[in-house]
Short mmCIF file of C-alpha atoms in Angstrom, two decimals:
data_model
loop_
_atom_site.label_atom_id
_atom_site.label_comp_id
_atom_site.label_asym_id
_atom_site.label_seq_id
_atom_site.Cartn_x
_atom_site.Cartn_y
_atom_site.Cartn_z
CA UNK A 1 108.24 77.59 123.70
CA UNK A 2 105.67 75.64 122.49
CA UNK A 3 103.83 78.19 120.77
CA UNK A 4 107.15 79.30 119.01
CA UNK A 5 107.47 75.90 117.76
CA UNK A 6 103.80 75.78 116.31
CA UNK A 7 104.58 79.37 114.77
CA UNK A 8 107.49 78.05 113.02
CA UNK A 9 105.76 75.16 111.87
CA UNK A 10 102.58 77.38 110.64
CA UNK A 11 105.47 79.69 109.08
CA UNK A 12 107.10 76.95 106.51
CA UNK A 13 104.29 75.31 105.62
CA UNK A 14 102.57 78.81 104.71
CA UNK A 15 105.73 78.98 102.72
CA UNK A 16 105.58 75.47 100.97
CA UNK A 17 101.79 76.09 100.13
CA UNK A 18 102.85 79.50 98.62
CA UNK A 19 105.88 77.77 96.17
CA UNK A 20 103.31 75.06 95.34
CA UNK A 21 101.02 77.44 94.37
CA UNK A 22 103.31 79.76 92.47
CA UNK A 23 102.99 82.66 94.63
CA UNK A 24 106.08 84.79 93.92
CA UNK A 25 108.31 85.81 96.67
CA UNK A 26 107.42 89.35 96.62
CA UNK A 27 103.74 88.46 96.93
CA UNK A 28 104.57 86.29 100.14
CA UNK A 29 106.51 89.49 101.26
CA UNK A 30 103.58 91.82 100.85
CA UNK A 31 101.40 89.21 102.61
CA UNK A 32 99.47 92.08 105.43
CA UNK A 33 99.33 94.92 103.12
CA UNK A 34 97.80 98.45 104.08
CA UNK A 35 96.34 100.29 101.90
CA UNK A 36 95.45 103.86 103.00
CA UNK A 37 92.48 105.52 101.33
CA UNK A 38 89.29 104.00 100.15
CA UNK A 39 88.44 106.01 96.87
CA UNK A 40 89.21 104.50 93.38
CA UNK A 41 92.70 104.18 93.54
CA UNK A 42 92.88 102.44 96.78
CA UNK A 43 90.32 100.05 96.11
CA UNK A 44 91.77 98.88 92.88
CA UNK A 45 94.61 98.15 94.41
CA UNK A 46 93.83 96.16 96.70
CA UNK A 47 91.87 94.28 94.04
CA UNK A 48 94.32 93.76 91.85
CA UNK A 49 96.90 92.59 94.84
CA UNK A 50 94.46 89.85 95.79
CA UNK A 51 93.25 88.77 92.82
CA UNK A 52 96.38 89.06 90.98
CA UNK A 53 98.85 88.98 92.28
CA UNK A 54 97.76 86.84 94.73
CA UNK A 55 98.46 89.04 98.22
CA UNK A 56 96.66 87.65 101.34
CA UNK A 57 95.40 89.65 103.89
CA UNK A 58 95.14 93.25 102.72
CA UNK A 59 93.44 96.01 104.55
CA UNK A 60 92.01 99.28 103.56
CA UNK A 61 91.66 102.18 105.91
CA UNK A 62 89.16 104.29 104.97
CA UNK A 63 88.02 107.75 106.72
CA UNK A 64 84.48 107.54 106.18
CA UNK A 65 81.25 106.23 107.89
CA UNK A 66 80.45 102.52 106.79
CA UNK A 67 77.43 104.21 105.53
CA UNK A 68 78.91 107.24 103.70
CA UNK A 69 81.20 104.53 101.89
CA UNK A 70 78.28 102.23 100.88
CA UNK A 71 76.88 105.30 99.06
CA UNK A 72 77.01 105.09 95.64
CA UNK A 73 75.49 108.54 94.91
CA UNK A 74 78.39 110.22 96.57
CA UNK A 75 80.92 111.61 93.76
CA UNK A 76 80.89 113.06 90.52
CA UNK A 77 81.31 110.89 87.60
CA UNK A 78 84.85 109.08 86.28
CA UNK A 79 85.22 108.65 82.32
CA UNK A 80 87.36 105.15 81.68
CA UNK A 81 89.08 105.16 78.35
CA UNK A 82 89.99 101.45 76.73
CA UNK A 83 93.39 101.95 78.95
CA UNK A 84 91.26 101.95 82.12
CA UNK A 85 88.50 99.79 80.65
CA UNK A 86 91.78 96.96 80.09
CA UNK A 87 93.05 97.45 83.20
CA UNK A 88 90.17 96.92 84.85
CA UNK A 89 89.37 93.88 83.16
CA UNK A 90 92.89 92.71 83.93
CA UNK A 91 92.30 92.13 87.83
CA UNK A 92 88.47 92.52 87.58
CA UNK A 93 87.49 89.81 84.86
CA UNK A 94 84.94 90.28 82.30
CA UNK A 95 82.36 90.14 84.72
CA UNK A 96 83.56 93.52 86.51
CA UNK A 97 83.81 95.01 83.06
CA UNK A 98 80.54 94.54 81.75
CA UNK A 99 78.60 95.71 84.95
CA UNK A 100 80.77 99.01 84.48
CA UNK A 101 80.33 99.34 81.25
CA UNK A 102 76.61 98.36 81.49
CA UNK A 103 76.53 101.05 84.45
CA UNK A 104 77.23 103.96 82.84
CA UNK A 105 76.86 105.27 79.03
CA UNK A 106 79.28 104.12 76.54
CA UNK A 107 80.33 107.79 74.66
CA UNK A 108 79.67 108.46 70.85
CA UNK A 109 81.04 111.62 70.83
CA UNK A 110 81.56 115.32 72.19
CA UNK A 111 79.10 117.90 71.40
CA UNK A 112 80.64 121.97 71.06
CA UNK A 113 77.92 124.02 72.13
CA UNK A 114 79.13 127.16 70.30
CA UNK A 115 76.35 129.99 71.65
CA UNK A 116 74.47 132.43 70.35
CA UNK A 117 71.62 129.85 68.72
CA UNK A 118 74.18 128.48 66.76
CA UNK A 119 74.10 124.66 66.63
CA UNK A 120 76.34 122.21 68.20
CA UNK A 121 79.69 120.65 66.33
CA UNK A 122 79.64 116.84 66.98
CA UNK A 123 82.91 115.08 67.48
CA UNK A 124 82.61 111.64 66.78
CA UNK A 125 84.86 109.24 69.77
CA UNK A 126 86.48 106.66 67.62
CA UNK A 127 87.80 104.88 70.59
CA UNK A 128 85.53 101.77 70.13
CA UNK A 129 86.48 101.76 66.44
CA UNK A 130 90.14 102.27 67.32
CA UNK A 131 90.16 99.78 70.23
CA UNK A 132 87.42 97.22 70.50
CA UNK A 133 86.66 99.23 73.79
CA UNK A 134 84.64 102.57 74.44
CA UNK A 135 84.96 105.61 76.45
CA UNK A 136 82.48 105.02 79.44
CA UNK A 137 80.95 107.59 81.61
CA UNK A 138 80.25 106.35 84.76
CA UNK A 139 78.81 107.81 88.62
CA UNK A 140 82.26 107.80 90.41
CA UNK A 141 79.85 105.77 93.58
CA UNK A 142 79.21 103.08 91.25
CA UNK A 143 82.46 102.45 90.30
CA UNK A 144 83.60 102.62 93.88
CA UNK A 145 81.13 100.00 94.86
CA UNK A 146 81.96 97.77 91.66
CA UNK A 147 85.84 97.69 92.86
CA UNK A 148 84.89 97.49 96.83
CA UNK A 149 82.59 93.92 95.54
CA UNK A 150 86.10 92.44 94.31
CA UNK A 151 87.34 92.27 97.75
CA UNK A 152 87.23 89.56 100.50
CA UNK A 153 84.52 90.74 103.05
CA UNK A 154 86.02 92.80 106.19
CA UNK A 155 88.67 94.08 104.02
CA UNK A 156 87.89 97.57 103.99
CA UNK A 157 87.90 99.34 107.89
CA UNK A 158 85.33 102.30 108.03
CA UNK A 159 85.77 104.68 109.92
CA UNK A 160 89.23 104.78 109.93
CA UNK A 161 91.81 107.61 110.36
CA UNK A 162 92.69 106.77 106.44
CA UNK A 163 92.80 110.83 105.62
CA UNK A 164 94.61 111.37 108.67
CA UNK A 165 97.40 109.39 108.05
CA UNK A 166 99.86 111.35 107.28
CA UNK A 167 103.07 109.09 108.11
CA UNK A 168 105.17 105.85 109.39
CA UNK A 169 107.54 104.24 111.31
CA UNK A 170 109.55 101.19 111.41
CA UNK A 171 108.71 98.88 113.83
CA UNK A 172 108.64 95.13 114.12
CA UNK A 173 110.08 94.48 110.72
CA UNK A 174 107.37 96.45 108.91
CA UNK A 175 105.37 100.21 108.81
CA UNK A 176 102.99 101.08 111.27
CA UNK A 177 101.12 104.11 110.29
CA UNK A 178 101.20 107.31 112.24
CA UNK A 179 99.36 110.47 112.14
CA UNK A 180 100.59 113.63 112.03
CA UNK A 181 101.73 114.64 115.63
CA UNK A 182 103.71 110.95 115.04
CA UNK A 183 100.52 108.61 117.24
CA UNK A 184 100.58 104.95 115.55
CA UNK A 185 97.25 104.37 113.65
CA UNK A 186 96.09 100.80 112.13
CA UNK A 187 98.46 97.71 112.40
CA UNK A 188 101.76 97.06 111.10
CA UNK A 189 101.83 96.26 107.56
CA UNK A 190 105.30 95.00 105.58
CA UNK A 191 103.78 97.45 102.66
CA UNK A 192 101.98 100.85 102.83
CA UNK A 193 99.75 101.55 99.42
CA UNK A 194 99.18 105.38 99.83
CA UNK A 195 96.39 105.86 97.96
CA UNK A 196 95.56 109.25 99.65
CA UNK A 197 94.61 111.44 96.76
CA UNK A 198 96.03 114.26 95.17
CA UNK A 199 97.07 116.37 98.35
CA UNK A 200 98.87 113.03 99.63
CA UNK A 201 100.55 113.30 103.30
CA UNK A 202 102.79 110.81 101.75
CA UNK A 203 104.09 111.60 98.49
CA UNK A 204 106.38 114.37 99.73
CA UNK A 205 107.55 112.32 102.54
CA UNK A 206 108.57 109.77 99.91
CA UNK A 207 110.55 112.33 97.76
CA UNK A 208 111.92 114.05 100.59
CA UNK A 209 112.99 110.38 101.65
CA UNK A 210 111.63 111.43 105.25
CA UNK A 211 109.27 109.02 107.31
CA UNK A 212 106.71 111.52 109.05
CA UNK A 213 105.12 115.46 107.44
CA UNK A 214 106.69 116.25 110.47
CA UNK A 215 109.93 116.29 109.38
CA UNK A 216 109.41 118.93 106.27
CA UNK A 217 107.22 121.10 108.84
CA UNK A 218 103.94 119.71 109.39
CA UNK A 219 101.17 118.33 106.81
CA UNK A 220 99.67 121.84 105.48
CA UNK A 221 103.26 122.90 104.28
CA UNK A 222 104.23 119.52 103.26
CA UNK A 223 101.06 118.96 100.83
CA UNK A 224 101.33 122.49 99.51
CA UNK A 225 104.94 122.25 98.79
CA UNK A 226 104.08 119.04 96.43
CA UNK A 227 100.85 120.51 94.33
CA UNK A 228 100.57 123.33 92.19
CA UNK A 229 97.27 125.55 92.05
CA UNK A 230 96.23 125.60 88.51
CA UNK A 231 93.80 129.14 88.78
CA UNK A 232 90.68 127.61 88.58
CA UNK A 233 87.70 126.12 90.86
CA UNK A 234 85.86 123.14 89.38
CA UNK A 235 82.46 122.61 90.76
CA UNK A 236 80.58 119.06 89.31
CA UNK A 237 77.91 116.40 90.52
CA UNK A 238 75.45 113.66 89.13
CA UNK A 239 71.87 114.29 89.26
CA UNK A 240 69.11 111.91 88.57
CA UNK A 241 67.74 114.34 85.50
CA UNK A 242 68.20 113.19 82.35
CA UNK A 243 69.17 116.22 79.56
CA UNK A 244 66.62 117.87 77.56
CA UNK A 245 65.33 116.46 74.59
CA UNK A 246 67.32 117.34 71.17
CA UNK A 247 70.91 116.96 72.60
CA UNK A 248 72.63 114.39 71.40
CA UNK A 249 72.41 110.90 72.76
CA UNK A 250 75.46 109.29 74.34
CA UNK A 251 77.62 112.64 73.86
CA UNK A 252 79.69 114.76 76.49
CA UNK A 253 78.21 118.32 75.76
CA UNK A 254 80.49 121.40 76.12
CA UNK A 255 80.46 124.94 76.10
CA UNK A 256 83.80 127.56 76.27
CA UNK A 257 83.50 131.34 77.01
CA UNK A 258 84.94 133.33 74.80
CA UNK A 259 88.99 133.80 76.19
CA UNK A 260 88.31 130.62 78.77
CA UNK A 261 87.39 132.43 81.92
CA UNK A 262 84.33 129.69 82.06
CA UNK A 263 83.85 125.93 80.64
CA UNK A 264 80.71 123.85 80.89
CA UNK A 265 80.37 120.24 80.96
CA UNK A 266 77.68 117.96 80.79
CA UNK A 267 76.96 114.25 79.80
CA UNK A 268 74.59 111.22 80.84
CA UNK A 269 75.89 108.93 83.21
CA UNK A 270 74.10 105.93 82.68
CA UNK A 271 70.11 104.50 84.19
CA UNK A 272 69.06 108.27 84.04
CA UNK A 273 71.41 110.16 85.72
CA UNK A 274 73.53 113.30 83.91
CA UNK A 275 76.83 114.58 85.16
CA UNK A 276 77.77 118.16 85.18
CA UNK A 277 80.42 120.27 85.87
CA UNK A 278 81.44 124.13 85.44
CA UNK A 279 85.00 125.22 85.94
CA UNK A 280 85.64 129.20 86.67
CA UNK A 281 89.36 130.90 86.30
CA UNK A 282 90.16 133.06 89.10
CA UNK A 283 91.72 135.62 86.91
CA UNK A 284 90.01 136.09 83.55
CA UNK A 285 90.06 139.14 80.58
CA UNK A 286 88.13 137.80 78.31
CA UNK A 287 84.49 138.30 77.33
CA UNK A 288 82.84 136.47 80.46
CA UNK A 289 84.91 138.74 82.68
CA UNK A 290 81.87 140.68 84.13
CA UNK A 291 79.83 137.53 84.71
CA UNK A 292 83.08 136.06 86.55
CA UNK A 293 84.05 138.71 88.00
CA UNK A 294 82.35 138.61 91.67
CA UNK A 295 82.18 134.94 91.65
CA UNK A 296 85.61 133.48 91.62
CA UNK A 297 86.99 134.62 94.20
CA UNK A 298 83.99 133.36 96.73
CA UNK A 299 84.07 130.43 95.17
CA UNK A 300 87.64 130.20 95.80
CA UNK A 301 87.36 130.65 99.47
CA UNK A 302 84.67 127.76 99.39
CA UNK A 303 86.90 125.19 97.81
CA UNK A 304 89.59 126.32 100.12
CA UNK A 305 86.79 125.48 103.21
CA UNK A 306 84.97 123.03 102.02
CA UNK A 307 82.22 125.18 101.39
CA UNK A 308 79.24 123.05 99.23
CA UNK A 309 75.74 125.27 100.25
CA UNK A 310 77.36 128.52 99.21
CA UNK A 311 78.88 127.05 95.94
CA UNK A 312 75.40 125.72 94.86
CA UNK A 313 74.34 129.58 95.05
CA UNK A 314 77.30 131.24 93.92
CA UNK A 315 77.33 128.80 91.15
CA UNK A 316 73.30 129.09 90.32
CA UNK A 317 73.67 133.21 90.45
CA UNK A 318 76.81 133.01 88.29
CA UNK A 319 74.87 130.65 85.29
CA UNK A 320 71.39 132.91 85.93
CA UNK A 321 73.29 136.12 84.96
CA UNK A 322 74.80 134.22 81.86
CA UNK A 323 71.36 132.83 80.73
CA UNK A 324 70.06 136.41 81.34
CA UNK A 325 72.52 137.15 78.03
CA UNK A 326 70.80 133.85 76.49
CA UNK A 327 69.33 130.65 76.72
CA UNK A 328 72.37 128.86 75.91
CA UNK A 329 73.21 127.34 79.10
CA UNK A 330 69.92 127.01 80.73
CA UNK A 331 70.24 122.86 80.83
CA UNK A 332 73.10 123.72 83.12
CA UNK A 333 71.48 125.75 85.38
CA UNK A 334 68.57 123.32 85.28
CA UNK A 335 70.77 120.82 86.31
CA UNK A 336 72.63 122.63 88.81
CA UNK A 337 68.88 123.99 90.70
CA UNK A 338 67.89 120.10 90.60
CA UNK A 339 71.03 118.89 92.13
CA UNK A 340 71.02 118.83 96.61
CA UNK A 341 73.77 121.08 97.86
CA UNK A 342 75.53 118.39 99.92
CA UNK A 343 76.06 116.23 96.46
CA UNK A 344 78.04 119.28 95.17
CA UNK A 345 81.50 118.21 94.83
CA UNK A 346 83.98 121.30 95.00
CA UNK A 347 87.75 121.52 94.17
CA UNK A 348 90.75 123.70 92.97
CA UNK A 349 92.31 122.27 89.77
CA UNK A 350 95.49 121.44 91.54
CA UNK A 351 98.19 118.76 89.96
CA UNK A 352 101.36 117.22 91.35
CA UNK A 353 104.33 119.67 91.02
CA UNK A 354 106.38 116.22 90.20
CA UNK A 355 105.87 113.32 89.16
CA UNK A 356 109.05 110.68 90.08
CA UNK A 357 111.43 109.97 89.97
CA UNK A 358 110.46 107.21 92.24
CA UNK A 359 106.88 105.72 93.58
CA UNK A 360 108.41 103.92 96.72
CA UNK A 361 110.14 105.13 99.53
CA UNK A 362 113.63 103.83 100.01
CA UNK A 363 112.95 101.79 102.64
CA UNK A 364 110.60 100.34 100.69
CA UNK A 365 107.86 100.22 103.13
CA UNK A 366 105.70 102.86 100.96
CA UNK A 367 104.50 103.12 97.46
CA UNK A 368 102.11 105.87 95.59
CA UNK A 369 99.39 105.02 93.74
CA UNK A 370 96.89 107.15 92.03
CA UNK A 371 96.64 110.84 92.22
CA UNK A 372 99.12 110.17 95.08
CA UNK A 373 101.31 109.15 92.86
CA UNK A 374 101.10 111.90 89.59
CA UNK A 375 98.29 113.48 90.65
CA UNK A 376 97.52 115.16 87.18
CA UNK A 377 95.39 118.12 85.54
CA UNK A 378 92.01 117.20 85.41
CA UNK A 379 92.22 118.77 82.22
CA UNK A 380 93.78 115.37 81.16
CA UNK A 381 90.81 113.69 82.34
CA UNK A 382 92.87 110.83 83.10
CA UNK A 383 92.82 110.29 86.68
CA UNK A 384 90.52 107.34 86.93
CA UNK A 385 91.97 105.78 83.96
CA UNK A 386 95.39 105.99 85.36
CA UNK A 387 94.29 104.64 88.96
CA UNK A 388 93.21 101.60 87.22
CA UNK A 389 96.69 101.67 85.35
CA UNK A 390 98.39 101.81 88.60
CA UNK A 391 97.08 98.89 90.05
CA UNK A 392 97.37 96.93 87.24
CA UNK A 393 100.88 97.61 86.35
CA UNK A 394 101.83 97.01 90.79
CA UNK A 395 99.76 93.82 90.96
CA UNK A 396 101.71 92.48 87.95
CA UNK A 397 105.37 93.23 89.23
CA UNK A 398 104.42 91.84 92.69
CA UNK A 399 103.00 88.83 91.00
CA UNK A 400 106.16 88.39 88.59
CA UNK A 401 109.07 89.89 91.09
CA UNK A 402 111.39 88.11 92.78
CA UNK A 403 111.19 90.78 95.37
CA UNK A 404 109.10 92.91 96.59
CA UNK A 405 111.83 95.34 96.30
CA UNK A 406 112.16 94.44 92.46
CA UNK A 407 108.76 95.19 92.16
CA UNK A 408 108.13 98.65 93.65
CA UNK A 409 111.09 99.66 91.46
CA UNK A 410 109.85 97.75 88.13
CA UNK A 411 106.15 99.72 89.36
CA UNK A 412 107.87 103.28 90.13
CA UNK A 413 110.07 103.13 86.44
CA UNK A 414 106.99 101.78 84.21
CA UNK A 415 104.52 104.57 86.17
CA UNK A 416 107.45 107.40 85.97
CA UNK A 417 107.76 106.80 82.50
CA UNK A 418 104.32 106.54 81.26
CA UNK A 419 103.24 109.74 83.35
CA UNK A 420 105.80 112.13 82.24
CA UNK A 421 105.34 110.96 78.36
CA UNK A 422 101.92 112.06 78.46
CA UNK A 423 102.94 115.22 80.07
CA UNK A 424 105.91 115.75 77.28
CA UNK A 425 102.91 114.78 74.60
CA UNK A 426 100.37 116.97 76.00
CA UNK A 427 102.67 119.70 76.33
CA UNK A 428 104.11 118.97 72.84
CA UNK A 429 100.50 119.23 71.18
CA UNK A 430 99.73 122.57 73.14
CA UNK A 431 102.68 124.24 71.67
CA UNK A 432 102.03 123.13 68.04
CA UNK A 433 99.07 124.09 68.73
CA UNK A 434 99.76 127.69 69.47
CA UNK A 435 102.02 127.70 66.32
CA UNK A 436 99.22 126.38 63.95
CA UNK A 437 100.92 123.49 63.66
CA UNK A 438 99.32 120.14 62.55
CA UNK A 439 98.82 118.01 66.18
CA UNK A 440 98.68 114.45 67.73
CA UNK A 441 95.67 113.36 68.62
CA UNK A 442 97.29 112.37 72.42
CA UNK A 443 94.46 110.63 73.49
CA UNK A 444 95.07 107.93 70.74
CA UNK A 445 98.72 106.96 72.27
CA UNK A 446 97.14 106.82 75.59
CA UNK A 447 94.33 104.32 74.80
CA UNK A 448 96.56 102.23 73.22
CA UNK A 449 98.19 101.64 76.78
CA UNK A 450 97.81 97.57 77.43
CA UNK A 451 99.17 95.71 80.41
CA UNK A 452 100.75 93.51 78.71
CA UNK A 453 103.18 96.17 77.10
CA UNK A 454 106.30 97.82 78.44
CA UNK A 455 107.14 101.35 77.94
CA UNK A 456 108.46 102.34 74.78
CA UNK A 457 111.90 103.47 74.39
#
């Protein structure tokens, strides 16, 4: 037919501007990309795609309200290391960096709050002396809305069913999205990005080498199957308070219970604002056992529902009986009673049981990114950094890949590799640790992380 004929004709000289342009094939084959999820991970991919590699037409579907995802006081805070600072320069230019970096507070150092009176131990951060580039705290709604600028408008769909997606099936030549009872959702895309977060619907469909959570016995047994509770419930936001006066400027401020059973964070966040965050064990014998005691568990059950009112007062009771002892961690609670309930972000401490061995599915229709993809202890503090890693390192094989096959697998083997070396590090230190040995500082190899290197033998 006629039309046919104009397709055609559309179809080869799309493909004539793309060689004279230098497109690679696997960037003409990813041409209608989907990327599901519209947090950090997601976005910079679909950044780095376009702008780097070169991609046209990529979507995100993203769960919330236009308005909720224009917000940039929703979230906690993310701290980008040089890694992440370099990898967002990569796709974002120096533009992007210096409104991030500008953004937030560039560290100096880590204040140990010890108790009891006694004063704090100051750590210096000699990343910027190390690297060229600093540690940067930042309000994780900033950063959001720094990445969501780099795309084309229209690009992101709110609402969406992005956190109901939990699936896909060939059709057409392509992946069209499904939920979980199997109903198609979005369009069909040559290249699913699953960018779904830690408790991805599609990471153990890709290891299981299945197509829907169906197929391993619905979402809730396929998620918990591929995360591992860690015995703790993290509780953090940003409020617009700045910290008291006589704590260090431009520092991360911390304070341990005795034994570990509680750990306080705290730390500007750049034009005012301070992040905070308080992580409780669920178990603990140590001295803050009595304090802890009748708070884990309800706090628990809130992070298991959702629950953000009743962790604001579980939380505030649980910090006014430990100031009762002291006036150690008053800031906190200062923070905490100025902070609104619904800003309260909850969570377990949950990581990926495994990580690998591969980031695409073998039909290679899907590919992990971010906590999708390793979906790490937040006691690495690494998530954000390694997002931006992620979409650096897949924007770069698409863009250099004669495939697009080539370049999930070049993505999934560089990622893999990376990943489970910081793990074997981090676990490595630990154990020396424990023996008194003399450590590595770890967080020196992982700053040194550049695009422009390969993994190390």
């Amino acid at each position: 037919t006629a039309a046919y004929i104009l397709y055609k004709k559309t179809a080869r000289k799309k493909r004539l501007n793309d060689v004279a342009s230098g497109r690679s094939r696997a960037s003409r084959e990813a041409d209608g990309v989907v990327v599901v999820g519209g947090g950090l991970a997601g976005l910079a991919t679909a950044a780095a795609l376009t702008r780097v590699a070169g991609v046209q037409r990529v979507t995100v579907l993203e769960c919330s309200s236009a308005a909720a995802f224009a917000d940039e006081e929703a979230g906690a805070a993310a701290q980008l290391g040089p890694n992440g600072l370099r990898a967002l320069r990569f796709f974002g230019g120096e533009q992007t960096l210096a409104a991030v970096r500008s953004a937030g507070t560039e560290l100096a150092g880590m204040a140990i709050h010890p108790g009891g009176g006694a004063a704090a131990m100051l750590i210096p951060d000699s990343a910027q002396a190390d690297t060229g580039l600093p540690q940067v705290l930042v309000r994780w709604g900033v950063l959001r809305s720094a990445l969501a600028d780099l795309l084309p408008e229209g690009a992101v769909i709110t609402p969406e069913t992005g956190s109901y997606i939990a699936g896909y099936q060939l059709a057409e030549g392509g992946a069209l999205p499904v939920s979980a009872s199997g109903a198609p959702q979005g369009v069909i895309s040559p290249l699913l990005v699953a960018a779904d977060g830690l408790r991805s619907t599609f990471r153990p469909i890709v290891l299981a080498g299945v197509k829907n959570v169906q197929e391993l016995g619905g979402a809730e047994a396929a998620v918990r199957s591929s995360v591992k509770d860690g015995g703790r419930t993290n509780i953090k936001a940003v409020v617009r308070q700045p910290l008291p006066d006589g704590f260090a400027a431009n520092h991360t401020h911390a304070y341990f219970a005795p034994g570990g059973g509680l750990a306080v964070f705290a730390g500007s966040a750049g034009d005012g604002w301070t992040y905070w965050a308080v992580s409780i064990a669920d178990k603990v014998g140590d001295a803050a056992a009595p304090l802890l005691a009748g708070t884990s568990s309800s706090l628990h059950q809130a992070a298991q529902a959702g629950g953000l009112s009743c962790c604001n007062m579980a939380l505030r009771q649980t910090l006014a009986n430990i100031v009762s002892e002291g006036k150690d961690l008053q800031f906190v609670a200062d923070l905490i009673g100025a902070t609104a309930p619904a800003r309260i972000f909850l969570q377990r401490s949950e990581e990926a049981v495994v990580v690998g061995p591969a980031l695409s599915s073998g039909d290679d229709r899907v590919v992990l990114v971010g906590d999708a993809a390793h979906g790490m202890s937040p006691a690495y503090g690494q998530a954000a950094n390694f997002a931006m890693e992620d979409a650096a390192v897949l924007a770069r094989c698409v863009r250099d890949a004669d495939s697009l096959s080539e370049a999930l697998q070049a993505y999934g083997m560089e990622r893999v590799t990376r990943c489970r070396e910081m793990a074997a590090r981090s676990a490595e230190r630990a154990a020396k640790a424990m023996r008194g040995e003399r450590t590595e500082d770890v967080s020196k190899w992982i700053f040194e992380w550049d695009i422009g290197q390969t993994p190390r033998d």
